[in-house]
Coordinates of C-alpha atoms in Angstrom, one line a residue:
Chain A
X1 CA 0.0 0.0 0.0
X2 CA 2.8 2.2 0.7
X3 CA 4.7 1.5 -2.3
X4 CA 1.7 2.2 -4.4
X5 CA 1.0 5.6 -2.5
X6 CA 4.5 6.9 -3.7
X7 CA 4.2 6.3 -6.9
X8 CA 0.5 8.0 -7.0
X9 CA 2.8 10.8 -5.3
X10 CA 6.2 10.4 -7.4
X11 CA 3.4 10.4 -10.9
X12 CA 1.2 13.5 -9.7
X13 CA 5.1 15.2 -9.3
X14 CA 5.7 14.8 -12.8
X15 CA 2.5 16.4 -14.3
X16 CA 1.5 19.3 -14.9
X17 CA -2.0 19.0 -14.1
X18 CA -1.9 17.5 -10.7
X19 CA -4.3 14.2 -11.0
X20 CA -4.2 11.3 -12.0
X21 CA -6.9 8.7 -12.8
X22 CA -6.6 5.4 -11.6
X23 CA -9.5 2.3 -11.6
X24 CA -12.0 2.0 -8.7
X25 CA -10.6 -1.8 -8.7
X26 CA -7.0 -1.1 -8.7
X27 CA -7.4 1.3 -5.9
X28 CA -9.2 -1.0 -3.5
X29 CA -7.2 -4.3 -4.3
X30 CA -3.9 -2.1 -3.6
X31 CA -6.1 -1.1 0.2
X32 CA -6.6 -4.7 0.5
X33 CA -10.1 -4.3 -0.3
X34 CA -12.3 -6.4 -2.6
X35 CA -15.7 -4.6 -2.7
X36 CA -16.2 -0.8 -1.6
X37 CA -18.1 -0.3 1.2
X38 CA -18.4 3.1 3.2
X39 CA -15.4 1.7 5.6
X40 CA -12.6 0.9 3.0
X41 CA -13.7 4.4 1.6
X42 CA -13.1 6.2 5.0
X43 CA -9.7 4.0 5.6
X44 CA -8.5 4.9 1.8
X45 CA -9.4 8.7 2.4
X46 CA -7.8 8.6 5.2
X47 CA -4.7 6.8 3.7
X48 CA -4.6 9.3 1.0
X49 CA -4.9 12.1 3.1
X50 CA -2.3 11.8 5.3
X51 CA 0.0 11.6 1.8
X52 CA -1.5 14.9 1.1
X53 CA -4.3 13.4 -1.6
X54 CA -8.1 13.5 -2.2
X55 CA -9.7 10.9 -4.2
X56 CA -13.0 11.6 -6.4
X57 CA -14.4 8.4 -4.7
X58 CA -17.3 8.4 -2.4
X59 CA -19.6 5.0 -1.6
X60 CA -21.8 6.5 -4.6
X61 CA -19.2 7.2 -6.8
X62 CA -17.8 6.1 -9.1
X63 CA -20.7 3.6 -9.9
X64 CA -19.0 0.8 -11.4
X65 CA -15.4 -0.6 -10.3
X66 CA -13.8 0.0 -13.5
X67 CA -14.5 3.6 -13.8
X68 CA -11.6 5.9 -12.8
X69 CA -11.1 7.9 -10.1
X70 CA -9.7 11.3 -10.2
X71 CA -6.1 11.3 -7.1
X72 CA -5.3 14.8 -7.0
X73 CA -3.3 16.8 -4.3
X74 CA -4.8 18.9 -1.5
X75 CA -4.6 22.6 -1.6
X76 CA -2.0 22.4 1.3
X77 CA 0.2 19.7 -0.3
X78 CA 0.2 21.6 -3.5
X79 CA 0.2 25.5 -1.8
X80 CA 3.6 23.3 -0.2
X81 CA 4.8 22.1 -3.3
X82 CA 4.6 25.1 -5.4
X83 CA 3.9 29.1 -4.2
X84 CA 0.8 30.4 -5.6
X85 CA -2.9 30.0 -5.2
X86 CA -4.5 26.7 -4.9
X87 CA -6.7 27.2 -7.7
X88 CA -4.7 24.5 -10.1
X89 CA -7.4 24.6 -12.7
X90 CA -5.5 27.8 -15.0
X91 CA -7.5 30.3 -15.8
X92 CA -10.6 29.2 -14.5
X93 CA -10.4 30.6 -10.7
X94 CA -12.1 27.4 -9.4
X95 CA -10.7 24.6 -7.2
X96 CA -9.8 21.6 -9.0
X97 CA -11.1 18.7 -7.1
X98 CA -14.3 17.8 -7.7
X99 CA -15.0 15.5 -5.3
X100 CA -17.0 15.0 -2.0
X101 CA -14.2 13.6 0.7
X102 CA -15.3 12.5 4.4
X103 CA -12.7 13.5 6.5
X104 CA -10.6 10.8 7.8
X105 CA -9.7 9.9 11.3
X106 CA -5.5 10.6 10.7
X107 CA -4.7 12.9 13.4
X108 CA -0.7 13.2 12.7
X109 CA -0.4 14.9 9.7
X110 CA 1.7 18.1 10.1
X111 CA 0.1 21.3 9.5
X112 CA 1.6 23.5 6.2
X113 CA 4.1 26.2 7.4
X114 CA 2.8 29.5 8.8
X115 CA 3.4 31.3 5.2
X116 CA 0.4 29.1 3.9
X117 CA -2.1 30.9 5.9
X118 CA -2.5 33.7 3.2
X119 CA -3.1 30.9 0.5
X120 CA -5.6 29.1 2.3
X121 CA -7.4 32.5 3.3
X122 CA -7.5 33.9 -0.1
X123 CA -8.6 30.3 -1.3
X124 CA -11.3 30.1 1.5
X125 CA -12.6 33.9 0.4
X126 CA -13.2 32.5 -3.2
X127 CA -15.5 30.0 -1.8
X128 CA -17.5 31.8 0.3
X129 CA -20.2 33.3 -0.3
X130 CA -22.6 36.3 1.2
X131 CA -26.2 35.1 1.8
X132 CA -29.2 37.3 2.1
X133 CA -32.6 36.1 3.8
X134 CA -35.1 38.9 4.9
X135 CA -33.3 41.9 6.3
X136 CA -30.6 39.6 7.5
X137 CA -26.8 38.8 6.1
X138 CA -25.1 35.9 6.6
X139 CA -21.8 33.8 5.4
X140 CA -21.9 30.4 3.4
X141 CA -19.2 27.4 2.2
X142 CA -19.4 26.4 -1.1
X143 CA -18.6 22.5 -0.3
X144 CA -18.9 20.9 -3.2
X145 CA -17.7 21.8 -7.1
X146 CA -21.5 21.6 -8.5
X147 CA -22.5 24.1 -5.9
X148 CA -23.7 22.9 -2.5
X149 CA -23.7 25.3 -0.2
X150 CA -23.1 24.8 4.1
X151 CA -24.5 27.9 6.1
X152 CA -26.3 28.5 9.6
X153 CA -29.9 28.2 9.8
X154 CA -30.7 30.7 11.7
X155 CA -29.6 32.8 8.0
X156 CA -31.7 30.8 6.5
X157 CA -34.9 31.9 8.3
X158 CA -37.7 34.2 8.2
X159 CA -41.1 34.8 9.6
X160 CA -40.5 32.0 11.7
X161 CA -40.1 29.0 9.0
X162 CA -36.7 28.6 6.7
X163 CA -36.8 30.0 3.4
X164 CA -36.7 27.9 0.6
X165 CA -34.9 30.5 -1.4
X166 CA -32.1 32.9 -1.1
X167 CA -30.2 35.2 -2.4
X168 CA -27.0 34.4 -2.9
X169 CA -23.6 36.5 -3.7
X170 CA -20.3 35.2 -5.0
X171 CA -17.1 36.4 -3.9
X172 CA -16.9 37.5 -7.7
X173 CA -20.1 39.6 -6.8
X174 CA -21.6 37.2 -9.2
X175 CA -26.0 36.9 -8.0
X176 CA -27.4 34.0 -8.2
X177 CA -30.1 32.2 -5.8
X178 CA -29.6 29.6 -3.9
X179 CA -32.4 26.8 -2.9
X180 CA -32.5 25.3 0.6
X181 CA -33.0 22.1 0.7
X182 CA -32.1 21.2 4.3
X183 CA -31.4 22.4 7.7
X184 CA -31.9 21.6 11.9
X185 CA -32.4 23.1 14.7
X186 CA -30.5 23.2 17.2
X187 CA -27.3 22.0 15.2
X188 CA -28.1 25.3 13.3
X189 CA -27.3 24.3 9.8
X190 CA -28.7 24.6 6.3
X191 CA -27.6 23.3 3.4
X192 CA -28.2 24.7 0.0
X193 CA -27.8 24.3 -3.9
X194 CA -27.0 27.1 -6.1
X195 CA -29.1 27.6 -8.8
X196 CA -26.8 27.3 -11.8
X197 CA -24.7 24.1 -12.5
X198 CA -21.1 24.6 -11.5
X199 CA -17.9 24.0 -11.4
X200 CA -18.1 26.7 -8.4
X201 CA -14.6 27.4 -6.0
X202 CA -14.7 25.1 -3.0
X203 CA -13.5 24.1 -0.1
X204 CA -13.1 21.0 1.7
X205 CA -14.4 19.2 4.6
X206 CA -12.0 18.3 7.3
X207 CA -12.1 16.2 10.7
X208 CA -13.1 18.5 13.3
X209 CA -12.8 15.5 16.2
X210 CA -9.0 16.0 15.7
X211 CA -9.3 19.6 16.7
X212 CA -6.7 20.4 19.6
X213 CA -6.9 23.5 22.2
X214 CA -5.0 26.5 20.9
X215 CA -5.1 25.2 17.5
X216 CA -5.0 28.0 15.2
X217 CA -7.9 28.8 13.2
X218 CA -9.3 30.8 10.0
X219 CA -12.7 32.0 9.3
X220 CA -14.6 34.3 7.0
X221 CA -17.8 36.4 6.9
X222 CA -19.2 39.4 6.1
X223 CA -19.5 41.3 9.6
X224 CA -21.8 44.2 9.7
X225 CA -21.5 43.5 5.6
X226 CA -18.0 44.3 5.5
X227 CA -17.7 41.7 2.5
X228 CA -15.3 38.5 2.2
X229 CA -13.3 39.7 6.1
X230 CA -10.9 37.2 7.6
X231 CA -10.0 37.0 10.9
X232 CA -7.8 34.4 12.8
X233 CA -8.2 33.0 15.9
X234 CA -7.3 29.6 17.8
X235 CA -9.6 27.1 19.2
X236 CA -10.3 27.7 22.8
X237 CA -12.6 24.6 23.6
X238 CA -13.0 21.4 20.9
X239 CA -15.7 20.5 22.8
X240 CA -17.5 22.8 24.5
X241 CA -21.3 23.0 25.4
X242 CA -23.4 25.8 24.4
X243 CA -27.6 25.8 23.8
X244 CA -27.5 21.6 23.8
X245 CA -24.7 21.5 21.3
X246 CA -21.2 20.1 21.8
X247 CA -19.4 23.1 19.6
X248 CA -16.3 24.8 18.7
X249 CA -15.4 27.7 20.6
X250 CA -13.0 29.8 19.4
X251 CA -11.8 32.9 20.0
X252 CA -11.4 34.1 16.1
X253 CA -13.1 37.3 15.5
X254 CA -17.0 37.0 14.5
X255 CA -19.9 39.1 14.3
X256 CA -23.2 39.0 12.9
X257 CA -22.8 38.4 9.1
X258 CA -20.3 36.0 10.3
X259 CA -23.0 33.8 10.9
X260 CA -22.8 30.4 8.5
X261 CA -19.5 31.3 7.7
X262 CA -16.6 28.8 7.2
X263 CA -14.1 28.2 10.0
X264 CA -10.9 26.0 8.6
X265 CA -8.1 24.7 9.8
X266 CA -4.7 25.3 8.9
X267 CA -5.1 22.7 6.2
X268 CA -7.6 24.6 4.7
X269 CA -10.3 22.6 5.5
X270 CA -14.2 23.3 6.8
X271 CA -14.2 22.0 10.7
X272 CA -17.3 24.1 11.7
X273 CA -19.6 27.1 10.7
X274 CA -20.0 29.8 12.7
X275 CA -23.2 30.1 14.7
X276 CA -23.7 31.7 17.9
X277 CA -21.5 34.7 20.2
X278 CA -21.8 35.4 23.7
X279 CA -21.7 39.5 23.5
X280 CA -18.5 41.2 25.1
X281 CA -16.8 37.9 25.1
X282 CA -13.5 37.8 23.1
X283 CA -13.0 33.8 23.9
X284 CA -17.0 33.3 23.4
X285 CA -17.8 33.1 20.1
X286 CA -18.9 28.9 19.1
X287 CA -18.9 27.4 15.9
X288 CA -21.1 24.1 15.2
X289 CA -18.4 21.3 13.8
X290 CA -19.2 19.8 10.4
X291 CA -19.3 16.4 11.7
X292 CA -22.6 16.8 13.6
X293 CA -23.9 17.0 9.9
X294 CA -21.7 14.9 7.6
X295 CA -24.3 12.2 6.6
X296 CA -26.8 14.9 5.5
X297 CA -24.0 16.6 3.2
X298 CA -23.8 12.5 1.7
X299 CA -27.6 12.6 1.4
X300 CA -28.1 15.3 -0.5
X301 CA -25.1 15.0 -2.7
X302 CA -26.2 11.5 -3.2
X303 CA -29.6 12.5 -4.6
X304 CA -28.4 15.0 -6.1
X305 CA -29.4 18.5 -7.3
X306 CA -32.1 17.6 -9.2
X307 CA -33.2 14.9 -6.6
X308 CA -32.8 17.0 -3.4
X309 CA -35.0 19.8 -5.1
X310 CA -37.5 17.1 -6.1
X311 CA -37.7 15.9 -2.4
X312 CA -40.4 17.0 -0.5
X313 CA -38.4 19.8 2.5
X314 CA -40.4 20.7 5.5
X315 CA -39.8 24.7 6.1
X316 CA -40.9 24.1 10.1
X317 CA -38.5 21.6 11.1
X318 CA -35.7 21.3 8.0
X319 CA -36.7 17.6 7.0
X320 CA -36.2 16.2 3.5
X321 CA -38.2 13.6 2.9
X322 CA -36.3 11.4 0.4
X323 CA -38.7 8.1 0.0
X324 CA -42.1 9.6 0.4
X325 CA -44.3 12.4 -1.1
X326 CA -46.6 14.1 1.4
X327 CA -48.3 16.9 1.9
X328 CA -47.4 16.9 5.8
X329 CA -43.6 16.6 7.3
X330 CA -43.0 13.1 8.5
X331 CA -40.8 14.7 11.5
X332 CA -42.9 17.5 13.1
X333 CA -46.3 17.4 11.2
X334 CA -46.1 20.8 9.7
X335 CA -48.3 21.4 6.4
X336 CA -45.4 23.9 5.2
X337 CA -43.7 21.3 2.7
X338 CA -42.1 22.4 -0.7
X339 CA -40.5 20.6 -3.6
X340 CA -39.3 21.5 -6.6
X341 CA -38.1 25.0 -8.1
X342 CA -39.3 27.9 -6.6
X343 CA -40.2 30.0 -9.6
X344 CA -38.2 33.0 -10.3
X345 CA -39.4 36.1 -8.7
Chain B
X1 CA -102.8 61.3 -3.5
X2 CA -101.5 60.1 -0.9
X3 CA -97.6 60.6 -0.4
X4 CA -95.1 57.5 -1.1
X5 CA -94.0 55.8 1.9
X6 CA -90.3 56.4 2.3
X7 CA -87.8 53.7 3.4
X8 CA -86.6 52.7 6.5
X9 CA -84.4 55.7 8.3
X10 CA -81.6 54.2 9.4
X11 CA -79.1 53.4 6.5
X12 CA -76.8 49.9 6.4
X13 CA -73.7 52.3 5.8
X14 CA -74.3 54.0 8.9
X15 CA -74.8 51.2 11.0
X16 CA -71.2 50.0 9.4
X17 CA -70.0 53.3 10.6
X18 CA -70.9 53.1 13.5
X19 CA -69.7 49.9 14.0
X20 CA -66.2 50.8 13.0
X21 CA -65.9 53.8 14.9
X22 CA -67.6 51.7 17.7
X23 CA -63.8 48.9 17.2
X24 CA -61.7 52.0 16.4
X25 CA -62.2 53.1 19.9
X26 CA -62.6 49.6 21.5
X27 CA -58.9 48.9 20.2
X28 CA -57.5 52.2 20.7
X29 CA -59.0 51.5 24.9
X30 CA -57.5 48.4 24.8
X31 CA -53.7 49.3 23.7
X32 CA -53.8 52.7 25.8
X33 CA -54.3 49.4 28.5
X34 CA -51.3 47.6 27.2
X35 CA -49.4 50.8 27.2
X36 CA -50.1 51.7 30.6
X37 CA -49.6 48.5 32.2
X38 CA -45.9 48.4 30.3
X39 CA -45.4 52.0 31.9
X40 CA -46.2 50.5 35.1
X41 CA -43.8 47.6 34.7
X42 CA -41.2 50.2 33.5
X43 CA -40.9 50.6 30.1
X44 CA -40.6 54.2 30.4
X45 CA -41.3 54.9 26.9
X46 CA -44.0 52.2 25.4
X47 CA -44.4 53.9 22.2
X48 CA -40.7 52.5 21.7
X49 CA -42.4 49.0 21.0
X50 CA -45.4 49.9 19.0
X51 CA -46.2 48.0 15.9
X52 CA -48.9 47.8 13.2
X53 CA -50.6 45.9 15.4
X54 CA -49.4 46.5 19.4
X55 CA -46.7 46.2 21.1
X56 CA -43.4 44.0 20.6
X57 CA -40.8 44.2 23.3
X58 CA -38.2 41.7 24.7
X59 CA -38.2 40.4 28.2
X60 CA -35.4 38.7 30.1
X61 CA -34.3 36.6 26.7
X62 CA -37.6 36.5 24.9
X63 CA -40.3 38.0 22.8
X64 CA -43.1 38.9 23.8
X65 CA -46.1 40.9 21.9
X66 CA -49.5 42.2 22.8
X67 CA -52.0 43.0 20.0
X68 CA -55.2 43.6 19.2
X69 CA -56.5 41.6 15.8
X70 CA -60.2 41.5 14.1
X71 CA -61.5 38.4 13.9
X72 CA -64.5 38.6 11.4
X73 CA -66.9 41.0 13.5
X74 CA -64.8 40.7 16.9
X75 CA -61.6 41.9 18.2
X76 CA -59.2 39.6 20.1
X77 CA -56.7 40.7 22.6
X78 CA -53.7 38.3 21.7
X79 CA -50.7 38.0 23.8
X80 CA -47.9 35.9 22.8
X81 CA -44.2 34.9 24.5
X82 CA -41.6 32.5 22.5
X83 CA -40.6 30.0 24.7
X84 CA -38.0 27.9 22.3
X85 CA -37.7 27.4 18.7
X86 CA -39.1 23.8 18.1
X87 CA -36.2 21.0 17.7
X88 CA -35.7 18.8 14.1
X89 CA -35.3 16.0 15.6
X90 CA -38.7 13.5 15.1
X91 CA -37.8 11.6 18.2
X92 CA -38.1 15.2 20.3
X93 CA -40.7 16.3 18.2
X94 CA -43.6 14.1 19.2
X95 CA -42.8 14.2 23.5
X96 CA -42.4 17.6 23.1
X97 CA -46.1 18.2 21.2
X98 CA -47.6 15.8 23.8
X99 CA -45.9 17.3 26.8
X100 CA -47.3 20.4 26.1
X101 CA -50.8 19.2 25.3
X102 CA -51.1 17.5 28.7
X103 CA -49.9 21.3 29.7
X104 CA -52.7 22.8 28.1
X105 CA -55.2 20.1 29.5
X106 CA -54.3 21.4 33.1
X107 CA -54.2 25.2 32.3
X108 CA -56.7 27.1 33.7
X109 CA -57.1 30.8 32.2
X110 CA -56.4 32.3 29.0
X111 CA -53.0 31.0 29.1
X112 CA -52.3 28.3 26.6
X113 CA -49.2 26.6 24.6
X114 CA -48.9 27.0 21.0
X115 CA -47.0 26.1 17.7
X116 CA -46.3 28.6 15.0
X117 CA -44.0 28.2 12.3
X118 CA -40.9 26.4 14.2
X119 CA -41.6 27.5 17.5
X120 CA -43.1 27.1 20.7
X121 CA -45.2 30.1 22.0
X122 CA -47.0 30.6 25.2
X123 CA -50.7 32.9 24.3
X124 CA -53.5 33.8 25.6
X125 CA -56.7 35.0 23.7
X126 CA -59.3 36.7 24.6
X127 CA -62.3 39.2 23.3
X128 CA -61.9 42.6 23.9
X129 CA -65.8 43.1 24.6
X130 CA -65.7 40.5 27.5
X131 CA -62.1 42.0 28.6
X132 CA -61.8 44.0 32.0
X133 CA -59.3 46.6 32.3
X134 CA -57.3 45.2 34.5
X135 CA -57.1 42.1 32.7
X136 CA -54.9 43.7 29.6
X137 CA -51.9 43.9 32.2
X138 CA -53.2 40.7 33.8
X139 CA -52.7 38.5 30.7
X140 CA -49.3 39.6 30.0
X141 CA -47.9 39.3 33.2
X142 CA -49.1 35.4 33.1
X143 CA -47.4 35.0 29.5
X144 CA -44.5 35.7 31.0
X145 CA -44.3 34.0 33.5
X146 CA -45.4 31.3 31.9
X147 CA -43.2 31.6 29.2
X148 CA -40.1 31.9 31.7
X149 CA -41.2 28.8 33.5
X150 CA -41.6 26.8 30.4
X151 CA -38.6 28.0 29.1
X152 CA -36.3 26.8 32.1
X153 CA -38.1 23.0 31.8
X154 CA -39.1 22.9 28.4
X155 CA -35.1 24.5 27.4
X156 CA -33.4 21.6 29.5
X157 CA -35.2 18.8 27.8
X158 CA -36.5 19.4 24.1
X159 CA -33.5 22.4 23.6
X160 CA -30.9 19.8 22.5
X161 CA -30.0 16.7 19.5
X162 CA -30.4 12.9 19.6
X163 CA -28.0 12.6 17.0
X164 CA -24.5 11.6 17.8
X165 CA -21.1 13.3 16.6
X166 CA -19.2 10.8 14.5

């Protein structure tokens, strides 16, 4: 396995475009695995990670083992390896890996150096964008190429349900809307497709359980609508408990617009979204970690864009409903269920 | 010849008039109530927290509002507090609803539990005809206390997710 890891390394060194494809069957008999189930894809995204790799390999994807799989670098493996941007794709501004990676379970893999922060920053502003719900403001994560979007709830509501549509700001300034498709209370996320097909700037998801006190951290927002702000901070409490929730607290700069934003690691990975402050507090602010929420990310991406928007979503209580379709939420009995396309206003 | 007989004097449009100037007044009464009961409980300046339809203002950590509403012919004193917003979790869901049906089974008064939109209120309703003066201030003041009771119980046990972290 080791042997076979360097040469995906030594082979992604020598070319230009920083991937490589290899089969679904080649990759899982070189794990020591015969059939792909969702542990020998955690164990070989873990394995690649720690080498500084993503795979394009999910338990839905590819579909059959002979398709390829895109092996490309990290951001922070590449940023390592060559100065510049992590945008590889040239001239397209957009983050080459289109893939959707749980994060693995390695907790030894050295952070970048200190003069990879900027990279990782500027890459983070480029896939985040500014979300606008009623009079409020709030921050999103692009995680995912075709344009899934992570973000609080609380910036997706309204009139006391969620909305089902926003509007949505790239860090381009680009406007486009963006559909909500699922959310919870009191985890306090929403998740959301944009409403043209991508490839959009992204960022990965990364293992917030391997978080350590006075790690430092990144995140972005648009406090008091100062657009696209960065602000740095370290992690104060993995693990602290704040309205039910075991969250992130952190001491990195946030104010409201900051809510939904990304906060990444020094990897330049998503480990939570920014959520709640206690006022006057500079050690107080909490972020919700991503893992509370990773097997709703897999549902939707698994179903789809056109599938999530066709699934029944319950505006009370954040449901989707993937097997049935009712006119009444499963979950909390609410009549206030949408599917499909909003029209366009 | 004998002179037409005319029709009756009083005119529908007037009795509508006087209908409507008969609510204008009832509802003005009633929120110069809400205002001076929120004077007495020291809001200094109520007018502060008027809205289209009454007042809105925030007490300890929550909402509450007191508004007066038509209702076909009628018009209803409403007051409302939020207690929580309602958790996504189906297995909360359904002991929370129950929980605060048995509540409102043992309630005596105006003062009920309700569900709007994803969260849990505490309201009480009444006709502004029926209501006594010093009822206006009488409502509110159990709303919130309600409200701040339910929110310390309710809070602990529904404010929270089954789920695990991975």
């Amino acid at each position: 396995m080791s042997a076979y890891l360097d040469s995906l390394v030594r082979s992604l060194a020598r070319r230009s475009e920083q991937t490589v494809h290899v089969r679904l069957r080649t990759l899982l008999r070189e794990f020591g695995y015969g059939r792909r189930h969702p542990s020998a894809v955690a164990f070989i995204q873990g394995a690649l990670r720690e080498r500084g790799l993503s795979a394009d390999l999910t338990v839905h994807r590819p579909a059959r083992l002979d398709d390829r799989v895109a092996v490309r670098l990290l951001p922070a493996a590449r940023a390592r390896r060559a100065a510049g941007p992590p945008r590889a794709a040239p001239g397209t501004g957009m983050a080459p890996a289109p893939s959707f990676e749980p994060p693995s379970r390695v907790r030894d893999v050295a952070p970048p150096p200190a003069d990879n922060e900027s990279t990782i920053a500027e890459a983070a502003v480029q896939a985040t964008v500014r979300i606008e719900c009623g009079d409020g403001i709030g921050a999103g994560a692009i995680v995912h190429p075709d344009g899934l979007v992570l973000t609080a709830r609380h910036v997706v509501r309204d009139g006391g349900l969620t909305c089902r549509q926003v509007a949505v700001r790239l860090a381009d300034g680009k406007r486009l809307r963006g559909i909500v498709v699922r959310s919870h209370w009191p985890l306090d996320f929403a998740l959301l497709w944009l409403d043209r097909p991508g490839p959009f700037a992204w960022l990965p998801l990364g293992d917030a359980t391997a978080l350590r006190v006075a790690e430092p951290l990144i995140a972005v927002g648009h406090p008091s609508a100062l657009t696209n702000t960065v602000s740095r901070g370290v992690v104060s409490n993995p693990r602290s408990q704040y309205w039910g929730v075991e969250c992130l607290q952190t001491d990195t700069a946030m104010a409201e617009g900051n809510s939904g934003g990304p906060v990444l690691n020094l990897r330049g990975e998503v480990v939570a979204v920014s959520a709640w402050q206690v006022e006057d507090l500079d050690g107080g602010k909490f972020a919700v970690p991503v893992d509370w929420y990773l097997d709703d990310i897999a549902e939707v991406l698994s179903l789809g864009r056109s599938g999530s928007l066709k699934a029944p979503y319950c505006l009370a209580c954040g449901h989707l409903e993937t097997k049935r379709q009712l006119g009444w939420c499963p979950v909390c009995g609410a009549d206030a269920v949408v599917h499909g396309r909003p029209r366009k206003r | 010849m004998a002179a037409k007989r005319t029709a009756p004097t009083t005119k529908p449009t007037n009795r509508a008039q006087r209908a409507a100037t008969k609510r204008r007044k009832l509802r003005a009464h009633a929120l110069a109530q809400v205002a001076d009961h929120l004077r007495a409980s020291g809001f200094d300046n109520p007018d502060e927290f008027k809205t289209k339809e009454g007042y809105r203002f925030e007490f300890d950590d929550f909402a509450v509002f007191a508004s007066v509403q038509a209702e076909g012919r009628d018009l209803v004193y409403l007051v409302g507090a939020e207690v929580m917003p309602m958790p996504s979790d189906g297995d909360l869901v359904v002991p929370l609803m129950r929980e605060l049906l048995e509540m409102n089974a043992m309630a005596r008064g105006p003062v009920r539990f309700a569900i709007d939109g994803d969260t849990v209120w505490v309201v009480a309703v009444d006709l502004v005809d029926l209501l006594p003066d010093a009822d206006y201030g009488r409502c509110i003041d159990a709303v919130i206390a309600w409200a701040g009771q339910a929110q310390e119980t309710l809070r602990k046990k529904y404010h929270r997710t089954t789920r695990k972290r991975r």
